[in-house]
JSON list of N, CA and C in Angstrom, two decimals:
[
{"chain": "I", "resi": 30, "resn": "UNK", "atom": "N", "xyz": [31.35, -19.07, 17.66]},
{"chain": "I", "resi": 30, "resn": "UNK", "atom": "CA", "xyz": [30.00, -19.04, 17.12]},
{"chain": "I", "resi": 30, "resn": "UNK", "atom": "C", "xyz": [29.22, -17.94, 17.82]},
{"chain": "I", "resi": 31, "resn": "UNK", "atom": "N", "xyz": [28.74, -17.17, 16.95]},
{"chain": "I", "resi": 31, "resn": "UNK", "atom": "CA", "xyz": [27.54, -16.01, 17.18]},
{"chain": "I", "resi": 31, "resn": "UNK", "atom": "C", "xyz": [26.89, -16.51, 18.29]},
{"chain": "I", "resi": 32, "resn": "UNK", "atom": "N", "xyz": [25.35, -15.73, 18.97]},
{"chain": "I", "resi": 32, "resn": "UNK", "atom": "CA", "xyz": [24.80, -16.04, 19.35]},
{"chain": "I", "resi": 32, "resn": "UNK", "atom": "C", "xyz": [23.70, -16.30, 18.75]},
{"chain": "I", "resi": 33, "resn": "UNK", "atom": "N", "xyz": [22.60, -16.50, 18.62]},
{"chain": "I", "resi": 33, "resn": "UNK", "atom": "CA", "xyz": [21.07, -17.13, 17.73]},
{"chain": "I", "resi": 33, "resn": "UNK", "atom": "C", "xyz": [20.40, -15.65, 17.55]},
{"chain": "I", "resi": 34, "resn": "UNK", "atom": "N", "xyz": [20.06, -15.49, 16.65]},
{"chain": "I", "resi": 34, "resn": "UNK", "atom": "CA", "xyz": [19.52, -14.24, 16.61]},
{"chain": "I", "resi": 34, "resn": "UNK", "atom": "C", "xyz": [17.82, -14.55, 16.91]},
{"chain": "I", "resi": 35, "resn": "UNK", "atom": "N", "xyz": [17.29, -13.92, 17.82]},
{"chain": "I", "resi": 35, "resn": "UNK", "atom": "CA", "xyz": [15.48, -13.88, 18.11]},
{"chain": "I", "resi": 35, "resn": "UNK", "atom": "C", "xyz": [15.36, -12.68, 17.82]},
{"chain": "I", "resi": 36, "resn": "UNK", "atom": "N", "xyz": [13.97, -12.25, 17.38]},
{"chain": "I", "resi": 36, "resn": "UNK", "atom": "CA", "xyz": [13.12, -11.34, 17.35]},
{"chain": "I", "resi": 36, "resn": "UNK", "atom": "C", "xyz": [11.99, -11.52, 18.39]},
{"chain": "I", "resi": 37, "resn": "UNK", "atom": "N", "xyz": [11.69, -10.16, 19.13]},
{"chain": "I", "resi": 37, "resn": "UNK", "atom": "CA", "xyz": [10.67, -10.67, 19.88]},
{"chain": "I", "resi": 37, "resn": "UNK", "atom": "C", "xyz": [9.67, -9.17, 19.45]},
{"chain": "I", "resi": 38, "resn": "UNK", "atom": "N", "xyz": [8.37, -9.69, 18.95]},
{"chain": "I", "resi": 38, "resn": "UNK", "atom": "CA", "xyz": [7.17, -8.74, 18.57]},
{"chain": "I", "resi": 38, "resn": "UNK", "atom": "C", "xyz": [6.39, -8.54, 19.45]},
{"chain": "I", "resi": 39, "resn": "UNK", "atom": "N", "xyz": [5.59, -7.02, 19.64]},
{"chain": "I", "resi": 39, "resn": "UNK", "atom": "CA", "xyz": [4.27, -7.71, 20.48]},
{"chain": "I", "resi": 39, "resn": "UNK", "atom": "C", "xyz": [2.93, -7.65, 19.10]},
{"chain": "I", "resi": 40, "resn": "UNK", "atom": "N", "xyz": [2.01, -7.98, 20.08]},
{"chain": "I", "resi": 40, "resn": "UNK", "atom": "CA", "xyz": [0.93, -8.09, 19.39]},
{"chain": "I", "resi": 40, "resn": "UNK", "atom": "C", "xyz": [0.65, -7.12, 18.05]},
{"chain": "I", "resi": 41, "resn": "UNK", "atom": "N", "xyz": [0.65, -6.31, 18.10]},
{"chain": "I", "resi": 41, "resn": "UNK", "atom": "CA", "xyz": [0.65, -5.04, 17.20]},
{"chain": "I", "resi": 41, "resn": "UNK", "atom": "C", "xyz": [1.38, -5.24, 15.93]},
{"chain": "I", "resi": 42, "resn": "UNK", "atom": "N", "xyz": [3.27, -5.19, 16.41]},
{"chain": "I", "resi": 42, "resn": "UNK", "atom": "CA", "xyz": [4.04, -5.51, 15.53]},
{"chain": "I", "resi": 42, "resn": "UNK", "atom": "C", "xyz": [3.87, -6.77, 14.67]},
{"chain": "I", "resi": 43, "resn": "UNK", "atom": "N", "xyz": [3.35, -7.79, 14.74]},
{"chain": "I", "resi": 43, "resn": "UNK", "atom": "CA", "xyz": [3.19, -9.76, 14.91]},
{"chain": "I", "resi": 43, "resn": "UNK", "atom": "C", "xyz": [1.85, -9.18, 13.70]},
{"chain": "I", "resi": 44, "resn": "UNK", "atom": "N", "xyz": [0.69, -8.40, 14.04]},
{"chain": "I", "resi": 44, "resn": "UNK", "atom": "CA", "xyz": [-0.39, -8.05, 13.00]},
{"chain": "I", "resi": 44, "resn": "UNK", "atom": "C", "xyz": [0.02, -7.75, 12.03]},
{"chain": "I", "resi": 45, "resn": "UNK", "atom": "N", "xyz": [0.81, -6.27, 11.95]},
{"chain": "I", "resi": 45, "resn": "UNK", "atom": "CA", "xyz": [1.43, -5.48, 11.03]},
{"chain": "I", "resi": 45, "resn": "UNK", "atom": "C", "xyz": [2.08, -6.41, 10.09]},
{"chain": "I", "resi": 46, "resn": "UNK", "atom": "N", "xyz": [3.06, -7.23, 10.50]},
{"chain": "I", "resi": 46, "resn": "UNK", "atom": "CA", "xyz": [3.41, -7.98, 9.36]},
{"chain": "I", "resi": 46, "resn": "UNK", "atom": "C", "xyz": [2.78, -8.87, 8.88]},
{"chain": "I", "resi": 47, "resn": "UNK", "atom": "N", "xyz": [2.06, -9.39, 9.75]},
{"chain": "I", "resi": 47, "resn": "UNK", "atom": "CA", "xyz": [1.48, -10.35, 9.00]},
{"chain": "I", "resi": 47, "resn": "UNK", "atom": "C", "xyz": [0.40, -9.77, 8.17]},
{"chain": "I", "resi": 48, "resn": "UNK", "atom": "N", "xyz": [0.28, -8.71, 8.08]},
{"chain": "I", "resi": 48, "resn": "UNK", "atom": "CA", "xyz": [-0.78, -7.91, 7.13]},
{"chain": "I", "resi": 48, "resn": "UNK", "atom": "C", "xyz": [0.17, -7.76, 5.83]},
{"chain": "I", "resi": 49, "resn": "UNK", "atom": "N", "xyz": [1.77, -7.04, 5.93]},
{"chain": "I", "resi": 49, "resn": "UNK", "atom": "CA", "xyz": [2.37, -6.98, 5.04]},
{"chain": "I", "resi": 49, "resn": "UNK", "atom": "C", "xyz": [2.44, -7.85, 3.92]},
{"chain": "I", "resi": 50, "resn": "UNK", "atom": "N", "xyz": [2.82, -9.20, 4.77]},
{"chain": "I", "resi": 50, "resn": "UNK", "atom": "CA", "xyz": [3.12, -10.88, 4.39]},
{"chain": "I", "resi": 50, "resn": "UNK", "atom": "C", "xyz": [1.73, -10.88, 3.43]},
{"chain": "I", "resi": 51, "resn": "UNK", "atom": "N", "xyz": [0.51, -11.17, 3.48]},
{"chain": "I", "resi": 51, "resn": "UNK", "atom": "CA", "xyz": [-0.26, -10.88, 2.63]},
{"chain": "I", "resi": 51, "resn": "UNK", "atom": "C", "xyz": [-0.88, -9.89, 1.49]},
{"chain": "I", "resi": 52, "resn": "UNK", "atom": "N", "xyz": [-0.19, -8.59, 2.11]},
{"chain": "I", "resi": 52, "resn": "UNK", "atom": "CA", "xyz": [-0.62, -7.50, 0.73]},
{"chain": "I", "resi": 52, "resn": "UNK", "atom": "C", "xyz": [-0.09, -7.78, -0.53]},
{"chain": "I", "resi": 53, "resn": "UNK", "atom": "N", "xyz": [-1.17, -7.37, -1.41]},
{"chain": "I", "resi": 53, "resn": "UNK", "atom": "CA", "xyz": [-0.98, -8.02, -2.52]},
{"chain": "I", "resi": 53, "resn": "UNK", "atom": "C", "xyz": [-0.06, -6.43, -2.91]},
{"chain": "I", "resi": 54, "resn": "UNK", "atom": "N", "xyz": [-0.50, -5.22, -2.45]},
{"chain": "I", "resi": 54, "resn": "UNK", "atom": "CA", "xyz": [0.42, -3.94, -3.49]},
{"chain": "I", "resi": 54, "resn": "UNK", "atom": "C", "xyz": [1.45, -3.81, -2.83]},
{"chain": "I", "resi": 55, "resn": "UNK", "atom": "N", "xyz": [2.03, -4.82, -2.01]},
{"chain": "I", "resi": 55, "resn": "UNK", "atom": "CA", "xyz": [3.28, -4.41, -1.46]},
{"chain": "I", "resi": 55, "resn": "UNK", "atom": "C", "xyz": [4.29, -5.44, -2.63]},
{"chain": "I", "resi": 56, "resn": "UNK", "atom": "N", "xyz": [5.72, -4.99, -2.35]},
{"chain": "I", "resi": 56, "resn": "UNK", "atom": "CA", "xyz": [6.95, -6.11, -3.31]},
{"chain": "I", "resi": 56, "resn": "UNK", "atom": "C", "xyz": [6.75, -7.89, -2.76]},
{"chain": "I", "resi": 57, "resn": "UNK", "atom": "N", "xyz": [7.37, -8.42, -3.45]},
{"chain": "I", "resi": 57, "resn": "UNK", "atom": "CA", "xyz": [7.37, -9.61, -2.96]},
{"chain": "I", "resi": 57, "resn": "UNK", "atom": "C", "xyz": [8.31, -9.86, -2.00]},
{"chain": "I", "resi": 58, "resn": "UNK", "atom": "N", "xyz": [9.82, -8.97, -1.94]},
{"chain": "I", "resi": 58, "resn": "UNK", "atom": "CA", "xyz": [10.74, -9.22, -1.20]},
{"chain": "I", "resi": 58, "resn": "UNK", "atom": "C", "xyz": [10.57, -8.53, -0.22]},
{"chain": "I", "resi": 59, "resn": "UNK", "atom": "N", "xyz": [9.37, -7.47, 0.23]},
{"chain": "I", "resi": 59, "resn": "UNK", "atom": "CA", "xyz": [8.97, -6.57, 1.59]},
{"chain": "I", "resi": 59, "resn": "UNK", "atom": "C", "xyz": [7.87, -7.79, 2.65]},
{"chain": "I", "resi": 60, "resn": "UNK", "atom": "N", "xyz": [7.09, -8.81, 1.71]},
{"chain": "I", "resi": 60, "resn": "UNK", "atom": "CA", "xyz": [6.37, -10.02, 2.03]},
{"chain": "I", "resi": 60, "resn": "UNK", "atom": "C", "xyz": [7.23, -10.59, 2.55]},
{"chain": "I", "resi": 61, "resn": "UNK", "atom": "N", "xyz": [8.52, -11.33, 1.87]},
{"chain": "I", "resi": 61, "resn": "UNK", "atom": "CA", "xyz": [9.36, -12.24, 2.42]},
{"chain": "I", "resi": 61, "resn": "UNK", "atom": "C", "xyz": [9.92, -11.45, 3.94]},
{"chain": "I", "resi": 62, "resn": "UNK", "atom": "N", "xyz": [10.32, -10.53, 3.73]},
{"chain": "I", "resi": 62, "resn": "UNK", "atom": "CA", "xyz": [10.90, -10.32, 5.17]},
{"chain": "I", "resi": 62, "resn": "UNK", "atom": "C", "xyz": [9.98, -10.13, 6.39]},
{"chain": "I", "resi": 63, "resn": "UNK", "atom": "N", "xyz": [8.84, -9.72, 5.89]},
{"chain": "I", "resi": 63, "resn": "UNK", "atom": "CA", "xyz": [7.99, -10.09, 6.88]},
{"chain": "I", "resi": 63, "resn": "UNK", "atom": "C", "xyz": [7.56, -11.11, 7.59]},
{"chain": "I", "resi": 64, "resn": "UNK", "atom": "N", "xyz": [7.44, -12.20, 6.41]},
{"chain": "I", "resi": 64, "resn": "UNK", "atom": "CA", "xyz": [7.44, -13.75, 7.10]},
{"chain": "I", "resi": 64, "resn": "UNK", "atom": "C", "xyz": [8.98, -14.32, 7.24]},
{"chain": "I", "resi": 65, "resn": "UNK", "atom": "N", "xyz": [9.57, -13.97, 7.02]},
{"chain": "I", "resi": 65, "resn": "UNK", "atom": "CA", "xyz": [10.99, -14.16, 7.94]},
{"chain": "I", "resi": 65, "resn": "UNK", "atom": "C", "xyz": [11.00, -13.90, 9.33]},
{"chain": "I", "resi": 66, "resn": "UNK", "atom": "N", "xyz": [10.76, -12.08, 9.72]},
{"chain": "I", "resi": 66, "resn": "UNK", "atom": "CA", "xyz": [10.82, -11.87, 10.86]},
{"chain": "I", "resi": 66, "resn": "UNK", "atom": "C", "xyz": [9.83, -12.82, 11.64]},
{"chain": "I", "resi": 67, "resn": "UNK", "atom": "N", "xyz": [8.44, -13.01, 10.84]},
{"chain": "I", "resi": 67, "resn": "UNK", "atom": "CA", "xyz": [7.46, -13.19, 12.14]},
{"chain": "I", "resi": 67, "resn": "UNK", "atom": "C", "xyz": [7.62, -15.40, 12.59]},
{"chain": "I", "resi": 68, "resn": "UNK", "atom": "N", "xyz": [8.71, -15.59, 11.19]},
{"chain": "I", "resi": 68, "resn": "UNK", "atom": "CA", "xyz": [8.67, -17.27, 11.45]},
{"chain": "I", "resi": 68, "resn": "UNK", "atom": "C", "xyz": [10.13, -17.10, 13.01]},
{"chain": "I", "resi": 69, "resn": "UNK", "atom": "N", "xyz": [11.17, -16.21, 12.54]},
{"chain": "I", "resi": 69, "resn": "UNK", "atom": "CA", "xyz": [12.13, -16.19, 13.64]},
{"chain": "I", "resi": 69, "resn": "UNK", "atom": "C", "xyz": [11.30, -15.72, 15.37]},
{"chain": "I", "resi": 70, "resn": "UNK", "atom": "N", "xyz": [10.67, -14.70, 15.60]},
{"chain": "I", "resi": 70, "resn": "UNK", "atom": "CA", "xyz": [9.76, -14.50, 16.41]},
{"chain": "I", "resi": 70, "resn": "UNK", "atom": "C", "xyz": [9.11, -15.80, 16.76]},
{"chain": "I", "resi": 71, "resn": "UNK", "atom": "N", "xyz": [8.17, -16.72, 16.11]},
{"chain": "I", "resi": 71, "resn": "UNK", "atom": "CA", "xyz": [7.94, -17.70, 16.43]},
{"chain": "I", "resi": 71, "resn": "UNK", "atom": "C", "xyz": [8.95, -19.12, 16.65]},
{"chain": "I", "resi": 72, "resn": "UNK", "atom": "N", "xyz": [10.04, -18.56, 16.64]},
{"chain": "I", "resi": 72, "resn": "UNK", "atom": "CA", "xyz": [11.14, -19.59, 17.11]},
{"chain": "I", "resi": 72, "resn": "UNK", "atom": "C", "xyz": [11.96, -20.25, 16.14]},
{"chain": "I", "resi": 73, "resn": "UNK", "atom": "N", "xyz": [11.32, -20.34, 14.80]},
{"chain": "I", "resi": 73, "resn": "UNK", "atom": "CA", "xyz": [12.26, -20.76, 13.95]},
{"chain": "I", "resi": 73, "resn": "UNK", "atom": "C", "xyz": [13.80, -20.01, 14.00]},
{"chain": "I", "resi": 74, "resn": "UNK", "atom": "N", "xyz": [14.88, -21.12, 13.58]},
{"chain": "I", "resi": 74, "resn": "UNK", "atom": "CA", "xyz": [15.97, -20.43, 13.79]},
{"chain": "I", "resi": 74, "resn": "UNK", "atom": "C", "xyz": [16.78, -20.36, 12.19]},
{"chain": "I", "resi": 75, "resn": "UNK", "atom": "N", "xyz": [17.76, -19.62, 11.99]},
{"chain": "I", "resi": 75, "resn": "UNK", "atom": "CA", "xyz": [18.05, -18.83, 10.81]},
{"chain": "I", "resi": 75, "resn": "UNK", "atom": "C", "xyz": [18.67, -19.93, 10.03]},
{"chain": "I", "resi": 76, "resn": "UNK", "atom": "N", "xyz": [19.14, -21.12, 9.87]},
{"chain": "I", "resi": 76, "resn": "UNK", "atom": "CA", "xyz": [19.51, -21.80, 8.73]},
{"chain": "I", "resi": 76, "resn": "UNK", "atom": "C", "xyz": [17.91, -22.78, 8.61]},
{"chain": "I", "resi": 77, "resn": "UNK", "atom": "N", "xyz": [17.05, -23.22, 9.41]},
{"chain": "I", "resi": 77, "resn": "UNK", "atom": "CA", "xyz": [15.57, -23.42, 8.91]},
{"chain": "I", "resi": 77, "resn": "UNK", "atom": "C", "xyz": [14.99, -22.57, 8.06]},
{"chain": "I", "resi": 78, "resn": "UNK", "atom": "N", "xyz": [15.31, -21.07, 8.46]},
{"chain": "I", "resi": 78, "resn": "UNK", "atom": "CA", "xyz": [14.34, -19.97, 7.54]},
{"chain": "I", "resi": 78, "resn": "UNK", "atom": "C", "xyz": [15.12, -19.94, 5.95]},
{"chain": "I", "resi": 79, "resn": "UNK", "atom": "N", "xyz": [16.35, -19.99, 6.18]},
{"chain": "I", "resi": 79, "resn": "UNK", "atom": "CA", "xyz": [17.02, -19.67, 5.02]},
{"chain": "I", "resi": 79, "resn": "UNK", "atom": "C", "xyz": [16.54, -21.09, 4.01]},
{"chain": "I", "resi": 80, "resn": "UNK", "atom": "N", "xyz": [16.38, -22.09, 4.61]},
{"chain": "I", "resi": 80, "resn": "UNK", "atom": "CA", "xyz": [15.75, -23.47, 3.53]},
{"chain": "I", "resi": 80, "resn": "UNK", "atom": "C", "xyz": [15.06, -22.90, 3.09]},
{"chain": "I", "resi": 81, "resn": "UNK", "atom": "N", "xyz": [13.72, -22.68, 3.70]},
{"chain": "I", "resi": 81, "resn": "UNK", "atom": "CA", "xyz": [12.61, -22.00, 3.15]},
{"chain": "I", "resi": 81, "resn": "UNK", "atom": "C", "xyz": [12.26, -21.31, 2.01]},
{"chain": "I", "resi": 82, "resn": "UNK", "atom": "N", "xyz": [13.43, -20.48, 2.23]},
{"chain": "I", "resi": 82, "resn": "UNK", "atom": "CA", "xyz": [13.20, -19.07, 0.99]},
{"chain": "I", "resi": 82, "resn": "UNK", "atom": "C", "xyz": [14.09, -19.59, 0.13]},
{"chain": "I", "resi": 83, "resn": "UNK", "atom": "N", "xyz": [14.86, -20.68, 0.46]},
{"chain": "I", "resi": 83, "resn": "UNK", "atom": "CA", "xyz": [16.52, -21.11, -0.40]},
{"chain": "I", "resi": 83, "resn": "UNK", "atom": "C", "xyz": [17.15, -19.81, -0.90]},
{"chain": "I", "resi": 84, "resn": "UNK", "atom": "N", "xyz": [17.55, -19.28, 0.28]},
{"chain": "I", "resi": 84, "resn": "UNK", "atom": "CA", "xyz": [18.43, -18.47, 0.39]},
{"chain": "I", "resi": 84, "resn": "UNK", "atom": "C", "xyz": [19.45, -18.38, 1.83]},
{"chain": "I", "resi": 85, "resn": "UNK", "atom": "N", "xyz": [20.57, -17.85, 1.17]},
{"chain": "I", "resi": 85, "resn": "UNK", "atom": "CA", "xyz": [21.77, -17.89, 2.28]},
{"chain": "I", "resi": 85, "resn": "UNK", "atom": "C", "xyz": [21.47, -17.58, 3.79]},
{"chain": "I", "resi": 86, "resn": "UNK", "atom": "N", "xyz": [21.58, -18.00, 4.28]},
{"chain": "I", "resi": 86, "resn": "UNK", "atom": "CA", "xyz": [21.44, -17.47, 5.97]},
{"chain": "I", "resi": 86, "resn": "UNK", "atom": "C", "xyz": [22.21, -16.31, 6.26]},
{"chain": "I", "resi": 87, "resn": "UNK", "atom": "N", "xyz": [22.95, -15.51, 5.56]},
{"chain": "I", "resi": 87, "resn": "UNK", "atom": "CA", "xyz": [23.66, -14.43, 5.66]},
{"chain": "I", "resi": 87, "resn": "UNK", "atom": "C", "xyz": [22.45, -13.27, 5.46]},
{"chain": "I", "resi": 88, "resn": "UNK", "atom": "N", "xyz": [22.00, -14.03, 4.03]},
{"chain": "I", "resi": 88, "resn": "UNK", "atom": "CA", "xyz": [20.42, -13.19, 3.76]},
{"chain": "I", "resi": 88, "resn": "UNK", "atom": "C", "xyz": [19.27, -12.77, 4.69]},
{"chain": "I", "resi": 89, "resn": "UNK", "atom": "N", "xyz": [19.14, -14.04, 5.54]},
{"chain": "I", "resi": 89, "resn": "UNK", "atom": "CA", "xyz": [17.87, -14.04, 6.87]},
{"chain": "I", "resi": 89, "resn": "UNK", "atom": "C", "xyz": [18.52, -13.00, 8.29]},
{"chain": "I", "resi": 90, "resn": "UNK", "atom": "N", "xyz": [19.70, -13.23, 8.31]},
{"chain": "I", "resi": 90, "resn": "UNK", "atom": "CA", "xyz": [21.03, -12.47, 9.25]},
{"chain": "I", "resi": 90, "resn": "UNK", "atom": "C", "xyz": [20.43, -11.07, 8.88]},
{"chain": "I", "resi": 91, "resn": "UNK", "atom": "N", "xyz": [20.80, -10.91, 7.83]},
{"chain": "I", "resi": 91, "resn": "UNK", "atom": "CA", "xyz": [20.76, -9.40, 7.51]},
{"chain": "I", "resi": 91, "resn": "UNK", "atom": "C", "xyz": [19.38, -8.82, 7.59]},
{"chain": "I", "resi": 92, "resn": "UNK", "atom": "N", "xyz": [18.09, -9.21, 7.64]},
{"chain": "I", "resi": 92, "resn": "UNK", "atom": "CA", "xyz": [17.16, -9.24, 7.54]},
{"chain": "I", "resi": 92, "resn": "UNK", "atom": "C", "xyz": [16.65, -9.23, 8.75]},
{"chain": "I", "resi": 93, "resn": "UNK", "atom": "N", "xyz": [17.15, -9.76, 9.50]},
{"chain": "I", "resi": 93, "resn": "UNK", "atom": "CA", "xyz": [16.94, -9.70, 11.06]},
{"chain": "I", "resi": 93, "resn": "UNK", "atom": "C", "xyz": [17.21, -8.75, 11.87]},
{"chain": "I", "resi": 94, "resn": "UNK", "atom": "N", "xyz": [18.35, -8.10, 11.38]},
{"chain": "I", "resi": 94, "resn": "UNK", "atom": "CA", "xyz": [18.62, -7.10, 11.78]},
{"chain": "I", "resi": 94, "resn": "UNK", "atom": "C", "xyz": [18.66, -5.80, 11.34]},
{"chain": "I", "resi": 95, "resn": "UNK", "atom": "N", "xyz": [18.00, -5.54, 10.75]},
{"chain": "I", "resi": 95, "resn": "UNK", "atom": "CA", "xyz": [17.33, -4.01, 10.05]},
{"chain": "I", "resi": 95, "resn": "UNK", "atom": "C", "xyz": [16.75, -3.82, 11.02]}
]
């Protein structure tokens, strides 16, 4: 078994998305990864996030690591 994948933001980065996560002229799937990264940052771990969006945890994986 892998290890857990974390993201760690600082303040700046943690704004930025969460600005993304709300723009309305951005895609919907540039939103989702934003509140992906910033729910993993806050500790959620990757088969919780993947419920969420009901999508594969391979999906949140990959997403994490861009």
């Amino acid at each position: 078994m892998s290890a857990p994948l974390r993201v760690r933001l600082t303040d700046l980065e943690d704004l930025t998305l969460l600005e993304l996560r709300s723009a309305t002229t951005v895609a919907q799937r540039t939103r989702d990864r934003a509140h992906i990264i910033r729910l993993n940052a806050q500790g959620w771990n990757v088969p919780a996030i993947a419920k969420i969006f009901e999508c594969h945890e391979h999906t949140v994986r990959a997403t994490l690591k861009l």
